[in-house]
CSV table of C-alpha atoms and ligand atoms in Angstrom, one decimal:
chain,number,residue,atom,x,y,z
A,1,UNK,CA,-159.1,-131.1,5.7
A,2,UNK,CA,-157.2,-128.5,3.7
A,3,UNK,CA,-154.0,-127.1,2.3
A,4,UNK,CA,-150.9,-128.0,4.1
A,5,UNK,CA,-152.9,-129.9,7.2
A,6,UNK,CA,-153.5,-133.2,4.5
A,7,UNK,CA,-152.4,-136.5,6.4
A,8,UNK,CA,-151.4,-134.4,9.8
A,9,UNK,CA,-155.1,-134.9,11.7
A,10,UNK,CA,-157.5,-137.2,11.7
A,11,UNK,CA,-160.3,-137.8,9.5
A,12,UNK,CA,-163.2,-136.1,10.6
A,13,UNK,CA,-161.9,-133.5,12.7
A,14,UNK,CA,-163.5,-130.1,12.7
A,15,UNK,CA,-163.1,-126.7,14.2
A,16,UNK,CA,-165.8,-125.0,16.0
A,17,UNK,CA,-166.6,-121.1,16.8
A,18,UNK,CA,-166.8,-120.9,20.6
A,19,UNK,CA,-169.1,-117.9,20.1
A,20,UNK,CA,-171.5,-118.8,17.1
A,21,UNK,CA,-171.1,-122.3,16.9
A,22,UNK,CA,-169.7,-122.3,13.1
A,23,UNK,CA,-168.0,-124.9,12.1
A,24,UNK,CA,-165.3,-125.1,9.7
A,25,UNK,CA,-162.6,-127.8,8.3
A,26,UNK,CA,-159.7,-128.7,10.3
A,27,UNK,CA,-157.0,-126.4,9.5
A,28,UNK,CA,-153.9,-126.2,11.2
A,29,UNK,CA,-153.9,-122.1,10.6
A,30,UNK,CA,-157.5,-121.3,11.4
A,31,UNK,CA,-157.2,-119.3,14.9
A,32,UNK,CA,-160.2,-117.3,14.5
A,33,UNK,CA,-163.6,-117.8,13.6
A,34,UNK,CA,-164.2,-116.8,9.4
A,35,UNK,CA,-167.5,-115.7,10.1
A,36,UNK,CA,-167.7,-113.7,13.7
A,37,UNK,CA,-164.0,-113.2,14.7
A,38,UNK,CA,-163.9,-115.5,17.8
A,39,UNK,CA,-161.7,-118.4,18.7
A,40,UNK,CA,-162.2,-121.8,17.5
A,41,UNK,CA,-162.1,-125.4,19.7
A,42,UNK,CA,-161.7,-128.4,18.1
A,43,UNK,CA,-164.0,-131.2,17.7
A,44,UNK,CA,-163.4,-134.8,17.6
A,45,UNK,CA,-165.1,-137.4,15.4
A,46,UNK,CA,-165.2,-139.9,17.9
A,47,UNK,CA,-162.9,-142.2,20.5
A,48,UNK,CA,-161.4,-143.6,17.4
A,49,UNK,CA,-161.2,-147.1,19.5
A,50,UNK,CA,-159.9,-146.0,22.8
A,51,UNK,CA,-160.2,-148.0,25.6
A,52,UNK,CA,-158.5,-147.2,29.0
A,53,UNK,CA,-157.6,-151.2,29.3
A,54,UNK,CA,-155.1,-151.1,25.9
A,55,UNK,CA,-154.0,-147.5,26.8
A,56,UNK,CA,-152.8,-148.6,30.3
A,57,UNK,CA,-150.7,-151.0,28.5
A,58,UNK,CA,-148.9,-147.5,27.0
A,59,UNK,CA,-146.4,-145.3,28.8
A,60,UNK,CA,-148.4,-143.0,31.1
A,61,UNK,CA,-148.6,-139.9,29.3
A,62,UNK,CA,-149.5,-137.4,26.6
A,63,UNK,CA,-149.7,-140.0,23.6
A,64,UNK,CA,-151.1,-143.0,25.9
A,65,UNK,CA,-154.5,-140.9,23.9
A,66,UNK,CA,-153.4,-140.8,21.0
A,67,UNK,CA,-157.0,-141.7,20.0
A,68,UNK,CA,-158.2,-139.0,21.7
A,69,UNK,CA,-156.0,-136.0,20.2
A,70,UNK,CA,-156.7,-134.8,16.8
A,71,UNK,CA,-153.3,-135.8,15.0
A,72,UNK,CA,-153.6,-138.9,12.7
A,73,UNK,CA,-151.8,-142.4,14.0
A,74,UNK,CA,-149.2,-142.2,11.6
A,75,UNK,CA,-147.4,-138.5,12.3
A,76,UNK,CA,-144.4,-139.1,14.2
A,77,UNK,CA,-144.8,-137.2,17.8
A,78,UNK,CA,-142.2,-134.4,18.4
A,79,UNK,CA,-141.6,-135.8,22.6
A,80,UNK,CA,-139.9,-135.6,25.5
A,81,UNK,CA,-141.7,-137.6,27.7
A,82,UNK,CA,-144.3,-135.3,28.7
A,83,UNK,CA,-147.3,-135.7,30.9
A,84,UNK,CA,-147.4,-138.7,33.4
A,85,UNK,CA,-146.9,-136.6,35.9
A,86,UNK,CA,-147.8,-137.9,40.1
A,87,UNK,CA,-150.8,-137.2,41.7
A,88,UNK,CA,-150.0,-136.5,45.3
A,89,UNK,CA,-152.2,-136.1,47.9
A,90,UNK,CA,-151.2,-133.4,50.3
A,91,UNK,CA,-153.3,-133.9,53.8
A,92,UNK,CA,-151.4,-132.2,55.9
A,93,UNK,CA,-151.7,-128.6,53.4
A,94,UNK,CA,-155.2,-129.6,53.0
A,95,UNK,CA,-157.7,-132.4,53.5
A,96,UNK,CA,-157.0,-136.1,53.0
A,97,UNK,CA,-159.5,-135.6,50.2
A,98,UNK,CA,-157.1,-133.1,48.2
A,99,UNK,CA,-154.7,-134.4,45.3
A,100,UNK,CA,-152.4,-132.3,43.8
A,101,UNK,CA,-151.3,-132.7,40.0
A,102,UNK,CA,-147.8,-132.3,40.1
A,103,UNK,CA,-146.8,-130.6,36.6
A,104,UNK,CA,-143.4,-129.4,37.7
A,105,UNK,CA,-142.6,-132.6,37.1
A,106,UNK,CA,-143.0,-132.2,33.3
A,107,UNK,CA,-139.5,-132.1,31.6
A,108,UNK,CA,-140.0,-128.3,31.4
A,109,UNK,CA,-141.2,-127.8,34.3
A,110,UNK,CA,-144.7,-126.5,33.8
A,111,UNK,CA,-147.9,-127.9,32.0
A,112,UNK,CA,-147.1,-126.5,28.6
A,113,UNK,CA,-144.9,-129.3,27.6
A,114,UNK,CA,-148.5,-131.3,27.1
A,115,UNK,CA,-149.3,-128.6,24.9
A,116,UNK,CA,-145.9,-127.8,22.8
A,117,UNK,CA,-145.3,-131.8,22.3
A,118,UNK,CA,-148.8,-131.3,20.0
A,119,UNK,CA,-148.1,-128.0,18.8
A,120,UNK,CA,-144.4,-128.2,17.5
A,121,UNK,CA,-145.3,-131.9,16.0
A,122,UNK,CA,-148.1,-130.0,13.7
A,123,UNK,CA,-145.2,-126.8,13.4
A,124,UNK,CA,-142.8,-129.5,12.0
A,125,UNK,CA,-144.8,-131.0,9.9
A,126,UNK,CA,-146.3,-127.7,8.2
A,127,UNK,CA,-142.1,-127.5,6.8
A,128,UNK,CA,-142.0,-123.7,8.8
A,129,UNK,CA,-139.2,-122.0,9.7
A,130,UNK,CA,-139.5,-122.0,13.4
A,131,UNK,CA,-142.5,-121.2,16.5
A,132,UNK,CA,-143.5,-118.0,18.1
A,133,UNK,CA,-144.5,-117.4,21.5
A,134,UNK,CA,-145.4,-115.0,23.7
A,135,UNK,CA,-145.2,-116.2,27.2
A,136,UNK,CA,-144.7,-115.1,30.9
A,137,UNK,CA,-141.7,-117.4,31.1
A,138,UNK,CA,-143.1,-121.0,30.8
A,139,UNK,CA,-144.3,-121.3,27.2
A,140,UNK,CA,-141.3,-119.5,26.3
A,141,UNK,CA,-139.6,-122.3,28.1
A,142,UNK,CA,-141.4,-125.1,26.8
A,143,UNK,CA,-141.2,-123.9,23.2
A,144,UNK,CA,-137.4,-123.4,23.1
A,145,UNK,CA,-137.1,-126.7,24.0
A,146,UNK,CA,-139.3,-128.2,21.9
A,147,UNK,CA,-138.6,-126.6,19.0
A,148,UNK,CA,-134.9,-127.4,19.5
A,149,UNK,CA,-136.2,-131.1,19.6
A,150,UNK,CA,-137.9,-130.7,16.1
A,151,UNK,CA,-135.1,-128.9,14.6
A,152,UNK,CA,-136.7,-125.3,14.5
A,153,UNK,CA,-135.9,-121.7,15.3
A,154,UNK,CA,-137.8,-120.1,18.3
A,155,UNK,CA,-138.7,-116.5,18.7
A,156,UNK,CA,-140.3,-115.6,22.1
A,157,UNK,CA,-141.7,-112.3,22.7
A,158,UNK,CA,-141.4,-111.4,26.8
A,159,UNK,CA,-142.8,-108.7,29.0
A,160,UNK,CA,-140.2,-106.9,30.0
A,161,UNK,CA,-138.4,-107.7,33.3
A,162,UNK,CA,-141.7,-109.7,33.7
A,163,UNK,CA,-140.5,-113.1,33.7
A,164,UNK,CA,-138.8,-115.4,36.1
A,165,UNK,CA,-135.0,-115.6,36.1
A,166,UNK,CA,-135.5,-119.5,35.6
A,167,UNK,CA,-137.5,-119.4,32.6
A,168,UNK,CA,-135.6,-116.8,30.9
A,169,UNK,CA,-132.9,-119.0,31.7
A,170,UNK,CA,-134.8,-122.1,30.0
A,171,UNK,CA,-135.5,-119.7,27.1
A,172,UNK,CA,-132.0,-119.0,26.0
A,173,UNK,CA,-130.5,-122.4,26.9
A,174,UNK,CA,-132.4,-123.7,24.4
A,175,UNK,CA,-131.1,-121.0,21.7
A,176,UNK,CA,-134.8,-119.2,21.3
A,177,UNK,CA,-134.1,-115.5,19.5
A,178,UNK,CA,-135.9,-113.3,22.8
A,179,UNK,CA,-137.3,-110.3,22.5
A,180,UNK,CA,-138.6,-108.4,25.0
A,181,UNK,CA,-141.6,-105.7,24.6
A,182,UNK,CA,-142.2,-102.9,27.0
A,183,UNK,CA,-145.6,-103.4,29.2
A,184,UNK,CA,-147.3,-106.8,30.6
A,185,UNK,CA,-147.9,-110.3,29.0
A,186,UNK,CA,-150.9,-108.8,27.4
A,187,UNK,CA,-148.8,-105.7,24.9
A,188,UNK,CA,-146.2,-108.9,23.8
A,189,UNK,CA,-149.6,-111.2,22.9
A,190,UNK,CA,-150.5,-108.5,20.5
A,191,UNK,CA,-147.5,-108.0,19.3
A,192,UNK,CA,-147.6,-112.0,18.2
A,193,UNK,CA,-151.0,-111.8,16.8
A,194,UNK,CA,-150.4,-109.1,14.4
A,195,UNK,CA,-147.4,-110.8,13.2
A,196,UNK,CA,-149.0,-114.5,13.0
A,197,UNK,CA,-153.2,-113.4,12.3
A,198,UNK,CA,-153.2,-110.0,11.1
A,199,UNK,CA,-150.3,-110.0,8.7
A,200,UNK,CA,-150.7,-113.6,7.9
A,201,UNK,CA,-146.9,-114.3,8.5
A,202,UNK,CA,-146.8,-118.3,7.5
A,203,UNK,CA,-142.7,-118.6,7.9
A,204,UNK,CA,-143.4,-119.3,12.1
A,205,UNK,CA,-146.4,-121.4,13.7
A,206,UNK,CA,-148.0,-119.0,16.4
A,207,UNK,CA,-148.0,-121.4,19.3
A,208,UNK,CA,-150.0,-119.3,22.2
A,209,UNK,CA,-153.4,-120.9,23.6
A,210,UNK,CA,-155.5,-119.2,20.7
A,211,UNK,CA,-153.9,-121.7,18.6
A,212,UNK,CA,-156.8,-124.5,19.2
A,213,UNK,CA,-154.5,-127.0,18.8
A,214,UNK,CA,-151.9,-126.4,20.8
A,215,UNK,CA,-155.0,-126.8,23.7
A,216,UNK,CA,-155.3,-130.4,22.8
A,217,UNK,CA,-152.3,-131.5,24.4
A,218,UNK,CA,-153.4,-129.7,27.8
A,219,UNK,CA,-156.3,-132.0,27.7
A,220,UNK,CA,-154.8,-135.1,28.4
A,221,UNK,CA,-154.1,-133.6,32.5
A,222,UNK,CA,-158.1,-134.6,32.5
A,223,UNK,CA,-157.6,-137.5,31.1
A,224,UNK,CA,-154.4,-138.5,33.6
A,225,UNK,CA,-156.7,-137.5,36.1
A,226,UNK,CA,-159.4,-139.8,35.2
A,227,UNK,CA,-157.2,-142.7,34.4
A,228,UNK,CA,-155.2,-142.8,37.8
A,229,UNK,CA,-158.3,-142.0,40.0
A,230,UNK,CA,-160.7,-144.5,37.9
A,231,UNK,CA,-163.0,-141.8,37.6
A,232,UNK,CA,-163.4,-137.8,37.5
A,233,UNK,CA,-163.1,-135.9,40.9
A,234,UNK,CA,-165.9,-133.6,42.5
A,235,UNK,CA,-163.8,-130.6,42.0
A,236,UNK,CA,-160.5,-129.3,39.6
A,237,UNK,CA,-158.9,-126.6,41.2
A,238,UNK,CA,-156.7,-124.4,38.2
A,239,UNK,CA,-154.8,-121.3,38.5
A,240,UNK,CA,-155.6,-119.2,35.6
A,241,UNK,CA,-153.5,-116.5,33.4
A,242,UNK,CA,-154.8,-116.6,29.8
A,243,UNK,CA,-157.2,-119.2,30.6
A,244,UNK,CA,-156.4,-122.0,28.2
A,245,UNK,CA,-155.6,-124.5,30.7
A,246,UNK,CA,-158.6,-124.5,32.3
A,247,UNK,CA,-160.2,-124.6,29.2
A,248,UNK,CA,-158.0,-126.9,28.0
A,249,UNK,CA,-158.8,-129.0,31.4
A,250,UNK,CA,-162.7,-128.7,31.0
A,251,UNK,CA,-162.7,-130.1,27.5
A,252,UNK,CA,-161.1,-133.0,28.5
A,253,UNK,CA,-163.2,-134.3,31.1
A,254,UNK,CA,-166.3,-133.5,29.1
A,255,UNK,CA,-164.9,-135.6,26.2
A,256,UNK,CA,-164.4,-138.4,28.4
A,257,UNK,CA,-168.0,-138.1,29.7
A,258,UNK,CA,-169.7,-137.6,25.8
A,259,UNK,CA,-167.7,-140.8,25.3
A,260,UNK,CA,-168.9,-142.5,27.7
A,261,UNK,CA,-165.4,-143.2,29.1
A,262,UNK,CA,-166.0,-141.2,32.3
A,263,UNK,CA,-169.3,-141.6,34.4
A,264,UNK,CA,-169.4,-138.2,35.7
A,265,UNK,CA,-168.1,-134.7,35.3
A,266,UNK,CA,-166.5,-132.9,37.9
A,267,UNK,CA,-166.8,-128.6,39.0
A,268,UNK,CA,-164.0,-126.4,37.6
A,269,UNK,CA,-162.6,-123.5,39.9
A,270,UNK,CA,-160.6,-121.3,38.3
A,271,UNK,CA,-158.3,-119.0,41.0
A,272,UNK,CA,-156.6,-115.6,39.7
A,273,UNK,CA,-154.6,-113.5,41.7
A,274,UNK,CA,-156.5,-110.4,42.9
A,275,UNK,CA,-154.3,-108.0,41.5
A,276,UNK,CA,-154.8,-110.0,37.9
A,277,UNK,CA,-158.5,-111.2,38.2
A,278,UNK,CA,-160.2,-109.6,34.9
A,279,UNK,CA,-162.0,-113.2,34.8
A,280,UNK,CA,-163.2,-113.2,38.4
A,281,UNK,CA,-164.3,-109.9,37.6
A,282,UNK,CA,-166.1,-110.4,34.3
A,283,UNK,CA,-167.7,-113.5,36.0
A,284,UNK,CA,-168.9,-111.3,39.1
A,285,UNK,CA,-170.6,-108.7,36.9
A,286,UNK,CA,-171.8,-111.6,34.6
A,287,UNK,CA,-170.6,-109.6,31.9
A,288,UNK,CA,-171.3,-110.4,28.2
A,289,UNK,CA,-167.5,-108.9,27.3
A,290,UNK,CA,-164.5,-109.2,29.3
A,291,UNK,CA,-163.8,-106.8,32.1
A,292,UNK,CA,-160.4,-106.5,31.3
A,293,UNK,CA,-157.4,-105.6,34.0
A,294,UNK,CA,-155.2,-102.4,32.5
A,295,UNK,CA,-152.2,-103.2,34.8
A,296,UNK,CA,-152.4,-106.7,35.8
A,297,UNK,CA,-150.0,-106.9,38.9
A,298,UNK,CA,-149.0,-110.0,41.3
A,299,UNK,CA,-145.9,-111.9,43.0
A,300,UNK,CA,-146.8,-114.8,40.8
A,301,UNK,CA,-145.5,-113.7,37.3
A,302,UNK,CA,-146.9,-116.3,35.2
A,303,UNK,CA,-150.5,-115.1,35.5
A,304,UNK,CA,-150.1,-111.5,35.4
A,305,UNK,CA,-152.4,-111.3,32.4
A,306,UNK,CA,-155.1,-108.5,32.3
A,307,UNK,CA,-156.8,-109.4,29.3
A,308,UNK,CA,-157.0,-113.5,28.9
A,309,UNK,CA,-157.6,-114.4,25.1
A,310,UNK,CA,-159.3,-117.4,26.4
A,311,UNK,CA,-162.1,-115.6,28.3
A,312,UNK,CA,-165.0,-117.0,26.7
A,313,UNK,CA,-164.2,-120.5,26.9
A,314,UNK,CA,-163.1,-120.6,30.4
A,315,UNK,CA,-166.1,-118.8,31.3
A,316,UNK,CA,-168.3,-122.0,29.3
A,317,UNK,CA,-165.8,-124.0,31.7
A,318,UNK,CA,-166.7,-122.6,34.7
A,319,UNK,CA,-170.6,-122.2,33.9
A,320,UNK,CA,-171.1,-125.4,32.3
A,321,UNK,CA,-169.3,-127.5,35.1
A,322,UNK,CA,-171.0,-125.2,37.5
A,323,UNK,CA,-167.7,-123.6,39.6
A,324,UNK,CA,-166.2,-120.6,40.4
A,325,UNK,CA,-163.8,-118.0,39.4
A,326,UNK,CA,-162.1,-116.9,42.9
A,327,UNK,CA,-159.4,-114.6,43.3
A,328,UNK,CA,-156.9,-115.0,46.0
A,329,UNK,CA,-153.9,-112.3,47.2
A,330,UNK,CA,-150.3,-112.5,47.1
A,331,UNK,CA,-149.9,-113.2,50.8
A,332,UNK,CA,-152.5,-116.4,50.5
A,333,UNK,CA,-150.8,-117.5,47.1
A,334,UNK,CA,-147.0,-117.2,49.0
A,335,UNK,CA,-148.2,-119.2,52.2
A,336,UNK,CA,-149.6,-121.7,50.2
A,337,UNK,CA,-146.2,-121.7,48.7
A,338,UNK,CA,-144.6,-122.3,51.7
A,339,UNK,CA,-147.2,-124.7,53.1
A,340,UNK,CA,-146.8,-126.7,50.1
A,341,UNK,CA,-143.1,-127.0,50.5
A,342,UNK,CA,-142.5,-127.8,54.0
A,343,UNK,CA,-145.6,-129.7,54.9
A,344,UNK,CA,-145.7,-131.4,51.3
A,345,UNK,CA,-142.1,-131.3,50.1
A,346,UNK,CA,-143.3,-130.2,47.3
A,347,UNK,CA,-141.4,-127.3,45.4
A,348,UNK,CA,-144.1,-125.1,43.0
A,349,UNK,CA,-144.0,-121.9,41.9
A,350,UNK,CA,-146.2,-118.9,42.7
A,351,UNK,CA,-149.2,-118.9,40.1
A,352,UNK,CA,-149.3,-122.5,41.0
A,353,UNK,CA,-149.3,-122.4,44.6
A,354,UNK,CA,-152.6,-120.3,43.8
A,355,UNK,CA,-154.5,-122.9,43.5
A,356,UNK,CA,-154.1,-124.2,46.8
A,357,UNK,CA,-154.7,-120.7,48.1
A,358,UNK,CA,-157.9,-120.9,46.0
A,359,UNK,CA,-158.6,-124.5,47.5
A,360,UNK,CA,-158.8,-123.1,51.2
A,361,UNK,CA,-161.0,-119.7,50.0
A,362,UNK,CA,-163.7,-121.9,48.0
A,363,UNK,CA,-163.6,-123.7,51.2
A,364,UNK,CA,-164.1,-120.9,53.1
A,365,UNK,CA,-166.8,-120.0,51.2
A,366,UNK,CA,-168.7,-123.5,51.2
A,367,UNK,CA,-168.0,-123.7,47.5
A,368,UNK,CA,-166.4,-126.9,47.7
A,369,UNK,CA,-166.5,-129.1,50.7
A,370,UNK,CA,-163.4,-130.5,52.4
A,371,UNK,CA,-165.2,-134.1,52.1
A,372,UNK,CA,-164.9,-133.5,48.3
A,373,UNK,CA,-162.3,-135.2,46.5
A,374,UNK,CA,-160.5,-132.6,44.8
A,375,UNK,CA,-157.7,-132.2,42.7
A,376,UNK,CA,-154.9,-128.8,42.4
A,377,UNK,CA,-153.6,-128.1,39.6
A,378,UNK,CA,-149.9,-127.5,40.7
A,379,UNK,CA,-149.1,-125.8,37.2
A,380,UNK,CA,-145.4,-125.1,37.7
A,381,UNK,CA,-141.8,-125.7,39.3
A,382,UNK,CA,-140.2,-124.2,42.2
A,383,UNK,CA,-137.0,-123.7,40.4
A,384,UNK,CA,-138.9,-121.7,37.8
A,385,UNK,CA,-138.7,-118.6,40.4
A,386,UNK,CA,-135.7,-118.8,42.9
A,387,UNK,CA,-136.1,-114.3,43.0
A,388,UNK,CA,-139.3,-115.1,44.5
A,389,UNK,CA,-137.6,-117.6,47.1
A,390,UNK,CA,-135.3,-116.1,48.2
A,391,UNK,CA,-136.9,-112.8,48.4
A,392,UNK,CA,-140.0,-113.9,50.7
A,393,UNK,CA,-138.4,-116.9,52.1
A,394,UNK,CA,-135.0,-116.3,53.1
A,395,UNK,CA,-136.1,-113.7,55.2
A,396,UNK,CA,-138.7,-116.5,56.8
A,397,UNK,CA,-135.8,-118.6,57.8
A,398,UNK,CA,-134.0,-115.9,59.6
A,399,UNK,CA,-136.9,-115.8,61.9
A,400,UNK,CA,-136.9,-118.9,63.4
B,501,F0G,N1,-149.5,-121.5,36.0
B,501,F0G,C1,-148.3,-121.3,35.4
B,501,F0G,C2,-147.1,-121.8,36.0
B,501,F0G,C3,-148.3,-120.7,34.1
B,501,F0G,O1,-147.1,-120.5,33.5
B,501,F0G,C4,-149.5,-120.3,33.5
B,501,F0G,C5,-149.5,-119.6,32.2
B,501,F0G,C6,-150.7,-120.5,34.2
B,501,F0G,C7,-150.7,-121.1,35.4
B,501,F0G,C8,-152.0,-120.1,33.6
B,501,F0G,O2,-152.3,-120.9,32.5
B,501,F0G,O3,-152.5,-119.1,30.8
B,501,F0G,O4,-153.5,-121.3,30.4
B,501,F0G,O5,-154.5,-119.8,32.1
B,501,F0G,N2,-148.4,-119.2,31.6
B,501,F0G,C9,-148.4,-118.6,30.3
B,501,F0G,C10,-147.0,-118.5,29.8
B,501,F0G,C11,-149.2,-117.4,30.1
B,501,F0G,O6,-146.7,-117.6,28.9
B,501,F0G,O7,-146.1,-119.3,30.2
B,501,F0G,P1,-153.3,-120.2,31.4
């Protein structure tokens, strides 16, 4: 381990190029790969011990695998109780096979508190100034909490008028500097790398999902999974935006299984909206480079991403689990919304709802069977987007 990383991870922990396979020390700074310029993932020595029996005896949660994350036993977690969220099985909306992972429940709202509860700890422990985000609303969010947790400034950088009123909301309650940049999600993500990779600025801790560690928190949804159902599902359903979640997601439950503490691995599906599907479309053409989306455009805000920094692992997601990359449209994504909520009671926001929209296409399609068990990633909050209530569903209650 190197420079100001000593005593923060484990022993033994690595980083490894997604592309070329080079592998260098674990260094909390090291985004991209020295030697071909790709991202890096992080590699594990081992299960350090883990065993679900003593775990279970541990809050359910981020740091009931502690073991299993790369940050050493004795650094103090920067927490607000993330993770241990329910696991809900929604037969009327789908099939009594179908679970859905209820993130909204996270004390954020979304799934990135699994991943900020990591990421701030290492942030705080490097002695910077403060984080820096750029976000469609929920990592924004997330980070302004947690960094006002940890004692640290928060600078988010938002597509303008891009995010939802709720997250913006989030953003400034918890006293993050916002800045908003003219274009999509994708023009404030490279405003944010030139500052933190390109210019080397070491005063904030750049805390989107190129930041491999940061991803290590978003693991443990696999491993909640795992240790509520006993053992992996057939299939993972994930709405996807930059695509570290699903990469995030995959790693998990093949750590488990190279461990040895899961018996099987299950099929990833990774669901875009069409309007935003560069992935579904790079996977279609089975390009070797991304097929990038100019003007990314859909009703569900959080992934209106054209050009997903994460495309080569979740690609090595989808292939290696052998699933799909399906994109859905905005009507399918706001009735699944709606279905959701009044056959479920359960309140998510758009980009989430995509995935039961892409639950009932890949079923459609005979890509997963209804006899599967399955389990939907329900990323998000209702609350997160009341614009997009009332706008589509006010008017559907003046109907009836
Ligand atoms: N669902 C929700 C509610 C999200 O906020 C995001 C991403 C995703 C799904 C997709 O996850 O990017 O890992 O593929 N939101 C990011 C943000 C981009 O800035 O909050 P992903």
């Amino acid at each position: 381990m190197v420079g100001e990383g000593r005593h923060l991870l484990k022993d033994g922990v690595r980083l490894r190029c997604v592309a070329c396979g080079y592998v260098a020390e674990a260094d909390p700074w090291l985004f991209l790969c020295p030697r071909c310029g790709n991202l890096m993932e992080v590699v594990m020595p081992g299960a350090g011990g883990f065993d679900w029996e003593s775990a279970r005896r541990r809050r359910f949660g981020v740091w009931r695998y502690r073991e299993l994350l790369p940050l050493s036993d004795s650094v103090e977690p920067v927490t607000l109780g993330e993770g241990g969220t329910p696991l809900i099985r929604i037969a009327r909306a789908a099939s009594v096979r179908v679970l859905v992972k209820f993130e909204g429940a996270n004390p954020t709202g979304s799934f990135k508190d699994r991943g900020m509860t990591v990421g701030v700890t290492i942030a705080k422990h490097l002695g910077v100034k403060g984080v820096l985000v750029a976000s469609t609303g929920n990592t924004a969010a997330s980070a302004a909490a947690y960094a006002a947790r940890a004692g640290l400034k928060c600078v988010v950088m938002l597509p303008r008028g891009g995010v939802a009123r709720g997250k913006l909301a989030q953003a400034l309650l918890h006293g993050a500097e916002v800045l908003e940049v003219d274009g999509v999600f994708d023009n404030a993500l490279k405003e944010v790398f030139e500052e933190a990779v390109v210019k080397g600025r070491r005063d904030l801790y750049p805390l989107n999902s190129y930041n491999p560690w940061r991803l290590e928190g978003q693991k443990t949804l696999a491993f909640e999974i795992v240790d509520e159902l006993g053992e992996p599902p057939d299939c993972v359903v994930v709405p996807v935006g930059n695509a570290g979640n699903i990469s995030a997601i995959w790693k998990g439950f093949r750590e488990l299984y190279e461990l040895g503490l899961a018996d099987k691995l299950p099929r990833v599906v990774g669901v875009q909206a069409e309007g935003a599907a560069p992935l579904v479309k790079t996977w279609a053409s089975r390009s070797d480079s991304l097929v990038a989306v100019e003007k990314p455009a859909t009703v569900a805000s959080a992934i209106r991403i054209g050009k997903p920094v994460n495309w080569l692992k979740a690609l090595r997601a989808v292939s290696e689990s052998r699933g799909a990359l399906l994109a859905v449209s905005d009507e399918e994504i706001l009735s699944s919304m709606r279905d959701l909520a009044v056959l479920e009671g359960l309140g998510v926001e758009p980009a989430s709802a995509a995935s039961l929209a892409g639950y009932r296409k890949a079923v459609e399609l005979g890509v997963i069977d209804r006899n599967e068990v399955s389990v939907l990633v329900a990323t998000g909050h209702a609350l997160k987007d009341p614009d997009t209530i009332s706008k589509y569903f006010s008017a559907l209650s003046n109907d009836h």
